[in-house]
Amino acid sequence: MAGKHLQWVEISRGSYSRNIAVFRGLLPAGCRLMAVVKANAYGHGLLAVAGLAAENGADALGVNAVGEGDEIRRAGIPLPIVVLGYTRLDDLGCAVELGLEPVVYNAESLVRLDGEARKRGRRARFHLKLETGVNRQGVAERDLDRFAGLIEEAEMADLAACSMHFANIEDTTDHSFARRQMDVFARLRSRLELALGRPVPAHAACSAAAIVMPETAFQMARVGIGSYGLWPSKETYLATALLKKKPPVLEPVMSWKTVVAQVKDVPPGAPVGYGCAYHATRAMKVAVLPVGYSDGYDRGLSGQGHVLVRGHRAPVVGRVCMNMFMVDVTDVPGVSLEDEVVLLGAQGGERITAEAVASLCQTIHYETVSRVAPHIRRVVVE
Ligand SMILES: *Cc1c(COP(=O)(O)O)cnc(C)c1O
């Protein structure tokens, strides 16, 4: 499309790069770093971030589904790609052709993957997820010997690693459940190694684990939220303090911006927006912004959120509409048509954080950023 955009997302190359360096510094030497880019790179833009991850020496990319791996391959990025979510049996052939490494936890998947690899005369790698307490994906201990048998019988499908995921590591400063999961993982892994008669690499750590439990690093860490410059949670930050660690400095990577589409004077008492839900409390200046809930600006921010314009915070007034919302700029001097407005990120000395927006919407910042709509243009900035 020609011309300017109503809104855009800026991705800071420098911040992403420094966040990756922070995690490199946290991980033991030789531990590989997987940049997790599922969910459109947590809303930051799949290809923009996959490119930055490659540029910054990530050892692998983590996606949710085969389609995302396909996009990355089409962009010519040759890094190993692990498919963390479910791969349909009929898509395993495609995974083999694209050189994607599915996470496997069903016998059907393992048998079919090997079949598809044999059919193509091409070796496939996969990761075996072990059940340690999330009760989501994962092979239970009672099924492990059967899986070891299938792994041995597979001719063209190779076990790359076994893996696990933590249930509550970012929800609490009490990591006793995480440690119990680690114990279960150790038991299952040695049982697998005994059955196969060889060592099996492992990966377990998400961002929070990499920060607060370095012993979870094994051969690779899967870093998502932290690479985008967001702390996994307040609890993770607190936990570093309790462990007397210096909290690493993370820099938010995403800024979401738009421009003022209209400035209007609203007389005292006049309603603003749908449902006449808000009435001007005085003679007001209102700016209309061309962004709405269909763009991922949560309707829960109606009458709650703030944006930055001319370096000042301006409160959202009235209901967030499908493609627009209004802010009160009465106290911001000089607001004019097409002034730049920050919905997420910094301007002047002010910042709108994903954490603050998430808390107004009774959710977590993972959801806030990952729901910034994929149709919005992502631009990498220096
Ligand atoms: C999303 C995901 C991660 C990344 O978690 P963060 O908390 O964002 O670092 C790691 N592992 C798996 C299996 C995931 O699905």
Tab-separated table of N, CA, C and O in Angstrom, residues 76-183:
chain	number	residue	atom	x	y	z
A	76	GLY	N	14.223	-17.109	4.179
A	76	GLY	CA	15.606	-17.495	3.957
A	76	GLY	C	16.447	-17.580	5.222
A	76	GLY	O	17.670	-17.529	5.151
A	77	ILE	N	15.796	-17.710	6.372
A	77	ILE	CA	16.555	-17.816	7.630
A	77	ILE	C	16.813	-19.297	7.920
A	77	ILE	O	15.868	-20.067	8.083
A	78	PRO	N	18.093	-19.688	7.966
A	78	PRO	CA	18.415	-21.113	8.021
A	78	PRO	C	18.557	-21.697	9.434
A	78	PRO	O	18.922	-22.853	9.574
A	79	LEU	N	18.266	-20.922	10.495
A	79	LEU	CA	18.462	-21.421	11.867
A	79	LEU	C	17.600	-22.651	12.140
A	79	LEU	O	16.528	-22.809	11.548
A	80	PRO	N	18.042	-23.511	13.059
A	80	PRO	CA	17.156	-24.577	13.518
A	80	PRO	C	15.855	-23.974	14.063
A	80	PRO	O	15.891	-22.928	14.725
A	81	ILE	N	14.736	-24.592	13.750
A	81	ILE	CA	13.434	-24.095	14.230
A	81	ILE	C	12.729	-25.229	14.965
A	81	ILE	O	12.502	-26.302	14.392
A	82	VAL	N	12.393	-24.989	16.217
A	82	VAL	CA	11.681	-25.982	17.005
A	82	VAL	C	10.211	-25.577	17.070
A	82	VAL	O	9.892	-24.423	17.370
A	83	VAL	N	9.329	-26.525	16.753
A	83	VAL	CA	7.891	-26.260	16.809
A	83	VAL	C	7.402	-26.668	18.196
A	83	VAL	O	7.316	-27.858	18.514
A	84	LEU	N	7.102	-25.684	19.028
A	84	LEU	CA	6.790	-25.943	20.434
A	84	LEU	C	5.363	-26.445	20.633
A	84	LEU	O	5.064	-27.131	21.598
A	85	GLY	N	4.461	-26.071	19.737
A	85	GLY	CA	3.052	-26.466	19.881
A	85	GLY	C	2.786	-27.775	19.159
A	85	GLY	O	3.709	-28.528	18.848
A	86	TYR	N	1.537	-28.037	18.877
A	86	TYR	CA	1.171	-29.306	18.248
A	86	TYR	C	1.365	-29.244	16.735
A	86	TYR	O	1.053	-28.225	16.106
A	87	THR	N	1.866	-30.316	16.168
A	87	THR	CA	1.947	-30.447	14.714
A	87	THR	C	0.973	-31.548	14.293
A	87	THR	O	1.079	-32.679	14.776
A	88	ARG	N	0.019	-31.203	13.434
A	88	ARG	CA	-0.943	-32.197	12.939
A	88	ARG	C	-0.170	-33.308	12.225
A	88	ARG	O	0.837	-33.059	11.565
A	89	LEU	N	-0.674	-34.537	12.336
A	89	LEU	CA	0.010	-35.680	11.728
A	89	LEU	C	0.250	-35.433	10.237
A	89	LEU	O	1.328	-35.711	9.717
A	90	ASP	N	-0.776	-34.851	9.570
A	90	ASP	CA	-0.646	-34.602	8.133
A	90	ASP	C	0.355	-33.498	7.800
A	90	ASP	O	0.675	-33.283	6.642
A	91	ASP	N	0.798	-32.746	8.807
A	91	ASP	CA	1.767	-31.674	8.559
A	91	ASP	C	3.198	-32.102	8.871
A	91	ASP	O	4.147	-31.322	8.673
A	92	LEU	N	3.370	-33.335	9.364
A	92	LEU	CA	4.726	-33.763	9.740
A	92	LEU	C	5.639	-33.879	8.516
A	92	LEU	O	6.836	-33.597	8.596
A	93	GLY	N	5.063	-34.267	7.370
A	93	GLY	CA	5.856	-34.347	6.133
A	93	GLY	C	6.393	-32.976	5.765
A	93	GLY	O	7.567	-32.818	5.394
A	94	CYS	N	5.526	-31.984	5.878
A	94	CYS	CA	5.897	-30.592	5.607
A	94	CYS	C	7.002	-30.159	6.581
A	94	CYS	O	7.977	-29.503	6.180
A	95	ALA	N	6.870	-30.546	7.835
A	95	ALA	CA	7.895	-30.209	8.835
A	95	ALA	C	9.247	-30.795	8.421
A	95	ALA	O	10.281	-30.129	8.512
A	96	VAL	N	9.223	-32.038	7.933
A	96	VAL	CA	10.468	-32.684	7.500
A	96	VAL	C	11.078	-31.904	6.343
A	96	VAL	O	12.272	-31.595	6.335
A	97	GLU	N	10.240	-31.554	5.360
A	97	GLU	CA	10.754	-30.843	4.186
A	97	GLU	C	11.354	-29.491	4.538
A	97	GLU	O	12.336	-29.050	3.939
A	98	LEU	N	10.737	-28.828	5.522
A	98	LEU	CA	11.225	-27.499	5.919
A	98	LEU	C	12.373	-27.588	6.925
A	98	LEU	O	12.941	-26.579	7.328
A	99	GLY	N	12.691	-28.815	7.335
A	99	GLY	CA	13.743	-28.980	8.328
A	99	GLY	C	13.352	-28.433	9.690
A	99	GLY	O	14.187	-27.915	10.426
A	100	LEU	N	12.056	-28.523	10.030
A	100	LEU	CA	11.589	-28.071	11.345
A	100	LEU	C	11.708	-29.222	12.334
A	100	LEU	O	11.597	-30.391	11.951
A	101	GLU	N	11.900	-28.894	13.596
A	101	GLU	CA	12.052	-29.916	14.625
A	101	GLU	C	10.838	-29.890	15.548
A	101	GLU	O	10.743	-29.028	16.425
A	102	PRO	N	9.889	-30.790	15.348
A	102	PRO	CA	8.700	-30.748	16.197
A	102	PRO	C	8.993	-31.259	17.612
A	102	PRO	O	9.875	-32.089	17.810
A	103	VAL	N	8.256	-30.711	18.576
A	103	VAL	CA	8.233	-31.281	19.912
A	103	VAL	C	7.170	-32.385	19.873
A	103	VAL	O	6.041	-32.153	19.442
A	104	VAL	N	7.576	-33.576	20.305
A	104	VAL	CA	6.716	-34.753	20.184
A	104	VAL	C	6.329	-35.261	21.563
A	104	VAL	O	7.158	-35.258	22.477
A	105	TYR	N	5.070	-35.643	21.719
A	105	TYR	CA	4.622	-36.230	22.987
A	105	TYR	C	3.517	-37.256	22.761
A	105	TYR	O	2.860	-37.704	23.698
A	106	ASN	N	3.266	-37.577	21.476
A	106	ASN	CA	2.331	-38.645	21.131
A	106	ASN	C	3.085	-39.704	20.332
A	106	ASN	O	3.871	-39.350	19.442
A	107	ALA	N	2.801	-40.977	20.608
A	107	ALA	CA	3.435	-42.061	19.856
A	107	ALA	C	3.102	-41.939	18.373
A	107	ALA	O	3.958	-42.132	17.507
A	108	GLU	N	1.845	-41.564	18.069
A	108	GLU	CA	1.413	-41.434	16.672
A	108	GLU	C	2.324	-40.456	15.924
A	108	GLU	O	2.662	-40.673	14.765
A	109	SER	N	2.676	-39.363	16.585
A	109	SER	CA	3.498	-38.331	15.940
A	109	SER	C	4.889	-38.871	15.627
A	109	SER	O	5.437	-38.626	14.553
A	110	LEU	N	5.442	-39.602	16.577
A	110	LEU	CA	6.796	-40.121	16.404
A	110	LEU	C	6.861	-41.119	15.242
A	110	LEU	O	7.738	-41.041	14.371
A	111	VAL	N	5.883	-42.036	15.219
A	111	VAL	CA	5.853	-43.055	14.161
A	111	VAL	C	5.658	-42.389	12.796
A	111	VAL	O	6.356	-42.699	11.824
A	112	ARG	N	4.740	-41.431	12.749
A	112	ARG	CA	4.444	-40.763	11.481
A	112	ARG	C	5.632	-39.911	11.003
A	112	ARG	O	5.965	-39.899	9.810
A	113	LEU	N	6.276	-39.227	11.954
A	113	LEU	CA	7.442	-38.406	11.603
A	113	LEU	C	8.514	-39.280	10.955
A	113	LEU	O	9.089	-38.923	9.911
A	114	ASP	N	8.762	-40.428	11.557
A	114	ASP	CA	9.778	-41.329	11.005
A	114	ASP	C	9.371	-41.788	9.604
A	114	ASP	O	10.189	-41.814	8.682
A	115	GLY	N	8.082	-42.111	9.447
A	115	GLY	CA	7.572	-42.542	8.136
A	115	GLY	C	7.772	-41.455	7.083
A	115	GLY	O	8.234	-41.725	5.970
A	116	GLU	N	7.441	-40.237	7.422
A	116	GLU	CA	7.557	-39.118	6.471
A	116	GLU	C	9.027	-38.861	6.130
A	116	GLU	O	9.367	-38.531	4.996
A	117	ALA	N	9.905	-39.019	7.128
A	117	ALA	CA	11.333	-38.811	6.898
A	117	ALA	C	11.870	-39.909	5.969
A	117	ALA	O	12.622	-39.634	5.034
A	118	ARG	N	11.441	-41.164	6.213
A	118	ARG	CA	11.894	-42.281	5.355
A	118	ARG	C	11.410	-42.088	3.926
A	118	ARG	O	12.158	-42.281	2.965
A	119	LYS	N	10.126	-41.684	3.801
A	119	LYS	CA	9.536	-41.469	2.488
A	119	LYS	C	10.367	-40.485	1.662
A	119	LYS	O	10.502	-40.599	0.452
A	120	ARG	N	10.923	-39.481	2.359
A	120	ARG	CA	11.668	-38.424	1.664
A	120	ARG	C	13.173	-38.661	1.662
A	120	ARG	O	13.914	-37.844	1.103
A	121	GLY	N	13.580	-39.726	2.325
A	121	GLY	CA	15.016	-39.994	2.406
A	121	GLY	C	15.769	-38.859	3.089
A	121	GLY	O	16.889	-38.511	2.727
A	122	ARG	N	15.121	-38.267	4.063
A	122	ARG	CA	15.691	-37.088	4.706
A	122	ARG	C	15.568	-37.235	6.219
A	122	ARG	O	14.482	-37.502	6.724
A	123	ARG	N	16.658	-37.093	6.956
A	123	ARG	CA	16.605	-37.258	8.407
A	123	ARG	C	15.812	-36.122	9.040
A	123	ARG	O	15.859	-34.988	8.582
A	124	ALA	N	15.081	-36.467	10.096
A	124	ALA	CA	14.306	-35.463	10.827
A	124	ALA	C	14.745	-35.463	12.285
A	124	ALA	O	15.113	-36.508	12.814
A	125	ARG	N	14.745	-34.305	12.898
A	125	ARG	CA	15.053	-34.217	14.324
A	125	ARG	C	13.783	-33.862	15.087
A	125	ARG	O	12.939	-33.117	14.594
A	126	PHE	N	13.661	-34.389	16.296
A	126	PHE	CA	12.511	-34.022	17.121
A	126	PHE	C	12.940	-33.919	18.576
A	126	PHE	O	14.012	-34.372	18.963
A	127	HIS	N	12.080	-33.267	19.361
A	127	HIS	CA	12.327	-33.084	20.789
A	127	HIS	C	11.220	-33.834	21.545
A	127	HIS	O	10.054	-33.736	21.163
A	128	LEU	N	11.596	-34.567	22.568
A	128	LEU	CA	10.606	-35.335	23.329
A	128	LEU	C	10.247	-34.568	24.596
A	128	LEU	O	11.107	-34.328	25.449
A	129	LYS	N	8.983	-34.169	24.705
A	129	LYS	CA	8.545	-33.413	25.891
A	129	LYS	C	8.174	-34.391	26.988
A	129	LYS	O	7.403	-35.325	26.763
A	130	LEU	N	8.706	-34.165	28.169
A	130	LEU	CA	8.435	-35.053	29.300
A	130	LEU	C	7.461	-34.376	30.269
A	130	LEU	O	7.559	-33.172	30.524
A	131	GLU	N	6.551	-35.140	30.804
A	131	GLU	CA	5.543	-34.606	31.729
A	131	GLU	C	6.150	-34.491	33.127
A	131	GLU	O	6.516	-35.498	33.727
A	132	THR	N	6.244	-33.250	33.615
A	132	THR	CA	6.833	-33.075	34.953
A	132	THR	C	5.912	-32.316	35.900
A	132	THR	O	6.315	-31.986	37.013
A	133	GLY	N	4.685	-32.009	35.449
A	133	GLY	CA	3.787	-31.348	36.400
A	133	GLY	C	2.896	-30.256	35.840
A	133	GLY	O	2.045	-29.735	36.551
A	134	VAL	N	3.055	-29.893	34.567
A	134	VAL	CA	2.126	-28.915	33.989
A	134	VAL	C	0.835	-29.627	33.565
A	134	VAL	O	-0.245	-29.043	33.559
A	135	ASN	N	0.984	-30.913	33.240
A	135	ASN	CA	-0.142	-31.687	32.719
A	135	ASN	C	-0.798	-31.023	31.523
A	135	ASN	O	-2.021	-30.888	31.436
A	136	ARG	N	0.055	-30.610	30.599
A	136	ARG	CA	-0.397	-30.028	29.345
A	136	ARG	C	0.177	-30.935	28.261
A	136	ARG	O	-0.447	-31.918	27.905
A	137	GLN	N	1.398	-30.649	27.755
A	137	GLN	CA	2.038	-31.599	26.848
A	137	GLN	C	2.968	-32.470	27.697
A	137	GLN	O	3.355	-32.078	28.784
A	138	GLY	N	3.391	-33.587	27.160
A	138	GLY	CA	4.433	-34.333	27.856
A	138	GLY	C	4.138	-35.819	27.966
A	138	GLY	O	2.987	-36.231	28.100
A	139	VAL	N	5.213	-36.612	27.897
A	139	VAL	CA	5.113	-38.067	28.017
A	139	VAL	C	5.211	-38.431	29.501
A	139	VAL	O	6.143	-38.008	30.187
A	140	ALA	N	4.246	-39.202	29.975
A	140	ALA	CA	4.223	-39.610	31.382
A	140	ALA	C	5.280	-40.688	31.620
A	140	ALA	O	5.656	-41.428	30.701
A	141	GLU	N	5.731	-40.784	32.863
A	141	GLU	CA	6.782	-41.742	33.199
A	141	GLU	C	6.385	-43.170	32.801
A	141	GLU	O	7.204	-43.916	32.270
A	142	ARG	N	5.104	-43.508	33.002
A	142	ARG	CA	4.693	-44.897	32.703
A	142	ARG	C	4.797	-45.220	31.212
A	142	ARG	O	4.830	-46.388	30.834
A	143	ASP	N	4.813	-44.204	30.362
A	143	ASP	CA	4.887	-44.452	28.909
A	143	ASP	C	6.302	-44.329	28.359
A	143	ASP	O	6.522	-44.510	27.159
A	144	LEU	N	7.238	-44.020	29.234
A	144	LEU	CA	8.568	-43.649	28.764
A	144	LEU	C	9.307	-44.805	28.080
A	144	LEU	O	9.947	-44.613	27.044
A	145	ASP	N	9.184	-46.010	28.636
A	145	ASP	CA	9.909	-47.141	28.057
A	145	ASP	C	9.385	-47.464	26.656
A	145	ASP	O	10.141	-47.791	25.751
A	146	ARG	N	8.053	-47.327	26.506
A	146	ARG	CA	7.459	-47.554	25.190
A	146	ARG	C	8.013	-46.526	24.186
A	146	ARG	O	8.336	-46.868	23.044
A	147	PHE	N	8.121	-45.269	24.619
A	147	PHE	CA	8.677	-44.241	23.731
A	147	PHE	C	10.144	-44.528	23.406
A	147	PHE	O	10.572	-44.340	22.270
A	148	ALA	N	10.876	-45.010	24.405
A	148	ALA	CA	12.293	-45.335	24.158
A	148	ALA	C	12.369	-46.398	23.062
A	148	ALA	O	13.217	-46.319	22.159
A	149	GLY	N	11.463	-47.368	23.114
A	149	GLY	CA	11.405	-48.410	22.083
A	149	GLY	C	11.145	-47.799	20.713
A	149	GLY	O	11.815	-48.136	19.723
A	150	LEU	N	10.175	-46.883	20.642
A	150	LEU	CA	9.842	-46.240	19.359
A	150	LEU	C	11.016	-45.415	18.841
A	150	LEU	O	11.271	-45.375	17.636
A	151	ILE	N	11.721	-44.769	19.767
A	151	ILE	CA	12.875	-43.952	19.365
A	151	ILE	C	13.957	-44.852	18.762
A	151	ILE	O	14.573	-44.522	17.748
A	152	GLU	N	14.152	-46.014	19.365
A	152	GLU	CA	15.163	-46.943	18.844
A	152	GLU	C	14.766	-47.525	17.494
A	152	GLU	O	15.607	-47.730	16.630
A	153	GLU	N	13.451	-47.767	17.340
A	153	GLU	CA	12.973	-48.352	16.076
A	153	GLU	C	12.996	-47.347	14.928
A	153	GLU	O	13.031	-47.734	13.761
A	154	ALA	N	12.918	-46.036	15.282
A	154	ALA	CA	12.862	-45.012	14.231
A	154	ALA	C	14.155	-45.054	13.431
A	154	ALA	O	15.244	-45.085	13.984
A	155	GLU	N	14.012	-45.056	12.082
A	155	GLU	CA	15.203	-45.159	11.237
A	155	GLU	C	15.729	-43.790	10.841
A	155	GLU	O	16.925	-43.581	10.706
A	156	MET	N	14.799	-42.848	10.604
A	156	MET	CA	15.220	-41.556	10.043
A	156	MET	C	14.846	-40.384	10.947
A	156	MET	O	15.110	-39.239	10.598
A	157	ALA	N	14.197	-40.666	12.077
A	157	ALA	CA	13.836	-39.584	13.018
A	157	ALA	C	14.752	-39.676	14.226
A	157	ALA	O	14.816	-40.717	14.882
A	158	ASP	N	15.484	-38.594	14.470
A	158	ASP	CA	16.484	-38.591	15.546
A	158	ASP	C	16.036	-37.731	16.719
A	158	ASP	O	15.601	-36.589	16.523
A	159	LEU	N	16.217	-38.277	17.904
A	159	LEU	CA	15.909	-37.517	19.115
A	159	LEU	C	16.991	-36.455	19.323
A	159	LEU	O	18.159	-36.779	19.537
A	160	ALA	N	16.574	-35.167	19.245
A	160	ALA	CA	17.547	-34.076	19.421
A	160	ALA	C	17.749	-33.774	20.897
A	160	ALA	O	18.854	-33.464	21.331
A	161	ALA	N	16.671	-33.836	21.669
A	161	ALA	CA	16.737	-33.494	23.095
A	161	ALA	C	15.428	-33.891	23.765
A	161	ALA	O	14.419	-34.119	23.088
A	162	CYS	N	15.465	-33.973	25.092
A	162	CYS	CA	14.207	-34.066	25.836
A	162	CYS	C	13.983	-32.711	26.508
A	162	CYS	O	14.927	-31.951	26.746
A	163	SER	N	12.716	-32.397	26.768
A	163	SER	CA	12.414	-31.070	27.293
A	163	SER	C	11.297	-31.108	28.318
A	163	SER	O	10.571	-32.105	28.434
A	164	MET	N	11.186	-30.033	29.059
A	164	MET	CA	10.085	-29.847	30.014
A	164	MET	C	9.762	-28.354	30.074
A	164	MET	O	10.521	-27.528	29.570
A	165	HIS	N	8.641	-28.024	30.691
A	165	HIS	CA	8.245	-26.621	30.845
A	165	HIS	C	7.781	-26.414	32.281
A	165	HIS	O	7.172	-27.316	32.865
A	166	PHE	N	8.079	-25.244	32.841
A	166	PHE	CA	7.697	-24.977	34.234
A	166	PHE	C	6.252	-24.499	34.339
A	166	PHE	O	5.761	-23.777	33.480
A	167	ALA	N	5.607	-24.912	35.445
A	167	ALA	CA	4.192	-24.583	35.634
A	167	ALA	C	4.002	-23.197	36.232
A	167	ALA	O	3.101	-22.455	35.828
A	168	ASN	N	4.830	-22.840	37.199
A	168	ASN	CA	4.524	-21.617	37.954
A	168	ASN	C	5.760	-20.793	38.296
A	168	ASN	O	5.737	-20.027	39.242
A	169	ILE	N	6.814	-20.971	37.510
A	169	ILE	CA	8.069	-20.329	37.922
A	169	ILE	C	7.943	-18.809	37.939
A	169	ILE	O	8.585	-18.141	38.754
A	170	GLU	N	7.082	-18.239	37.065
A	170	GLU	CA	6.962	-16.777	37.096
A	170	GLU	C	5.823	-16.282	37.983
A	170	GLU	O	5.630	-15.079	38.124
A	171	ASP	N	5.106	-17.199	38.612
A	171	ASP	CA	3.941	-16.782	39.398
A	171	ASP	C	4.232	-16.570	40.866
A	171	ASP	O	3.363	-16.113	41.612
A	172	THR	N	5.417	-16.947	41.299
A	172	THR	CA	5.682	-16.959	42.722
A	172	THR	C	7.175	-16.790	42.981
A	172	THR	O	7.992	-17.035	42.094
A	173	THR	N	7.516	-16.366	44.196
A	173	THR	CA	8.929	-16.341	44.570
A	173	THR	C	9.303	-17.664	45.245
A	173	THR	O	10.447	-17.871	45.629
A	174	ASP	N	8.305	-18.530	45.430
A	174	ASP	CA	8.541	-19.841	46.047
A	174	ASP	C	8.743	-20.863	44.929
A	174	ASP	O	7.789	-21.255	44.258
A	175	HIS	N	9.973	-21.292	44.741
A	175	HIS	CA	10.267	-22.149	43.597
A	175	HIS	C	10.318	-23.620	43.967
A	175	HIS	O	10.966	-24.423	43.292
A	176	SER	N	9.585	-24.000	45.033
A	176	SER	CA	9.639	-25.410	45.444
A	176	SER	C	8.971	-26.318	44.400
A	176	SER	O	9.445	-27.417	44.141
A	177	PHE	N	7.892	-25.837	43.784
A	177	PHE	CA	7.257	-26.697	42.763
A	177	PHE	C	8.169	-26.843	41.546
A	177	PHE	O	8.295	-27.929	40.969
A	178	ALA	N	8.829	-25.757	41.187
A	178	ALA	CA	9.773	-25.813	40.052
A	178	ALA	C	10.894	-26.803	40.354
A	178	ALA	O	11.313	-27.566	39.476
A	179	ARG	N	11.372	-26.798	41.604
A	179	ARG	CA	12.448	-27.734	41.953
A	179	ARG	C	11.953	-29.180	41.923
A	179	ARG	O	12.663	-30.080	41.484
A	180	ARG	N	10.685	-29.372	42.352
A	180	ARG	CA	10.124	-30.732	42.262
A	180	ARG	C	10.012	-31.169	40.797
A	180	ARG	O	10.275	-32.315	40.454
A	181	GLN	N	9.623	-30.225	39.924
A	181	GLN	CA	9.560	-30.558	38.488
A	181	GLN	C	10.944	-30.950	37.975
A	181	GLN	O	11.076	-31.883	37.178
A	182	MET	N	11.964	-30.234	38.446
A	182	MET	CA	13.336	-30.554	38.039
A	182	MET	C	13.731	-31.961	38.489
A	182	MET	O	14.418	-32.689	37.766
A	183	ASP	N	13.278	-32.358	39.693
A	183	ASP	CA	13.584	-33.706	40.191
A	183	ASP	C	12.921	-34.758	39.297
A	183	ASP	O	13.531	-35.764	38.936
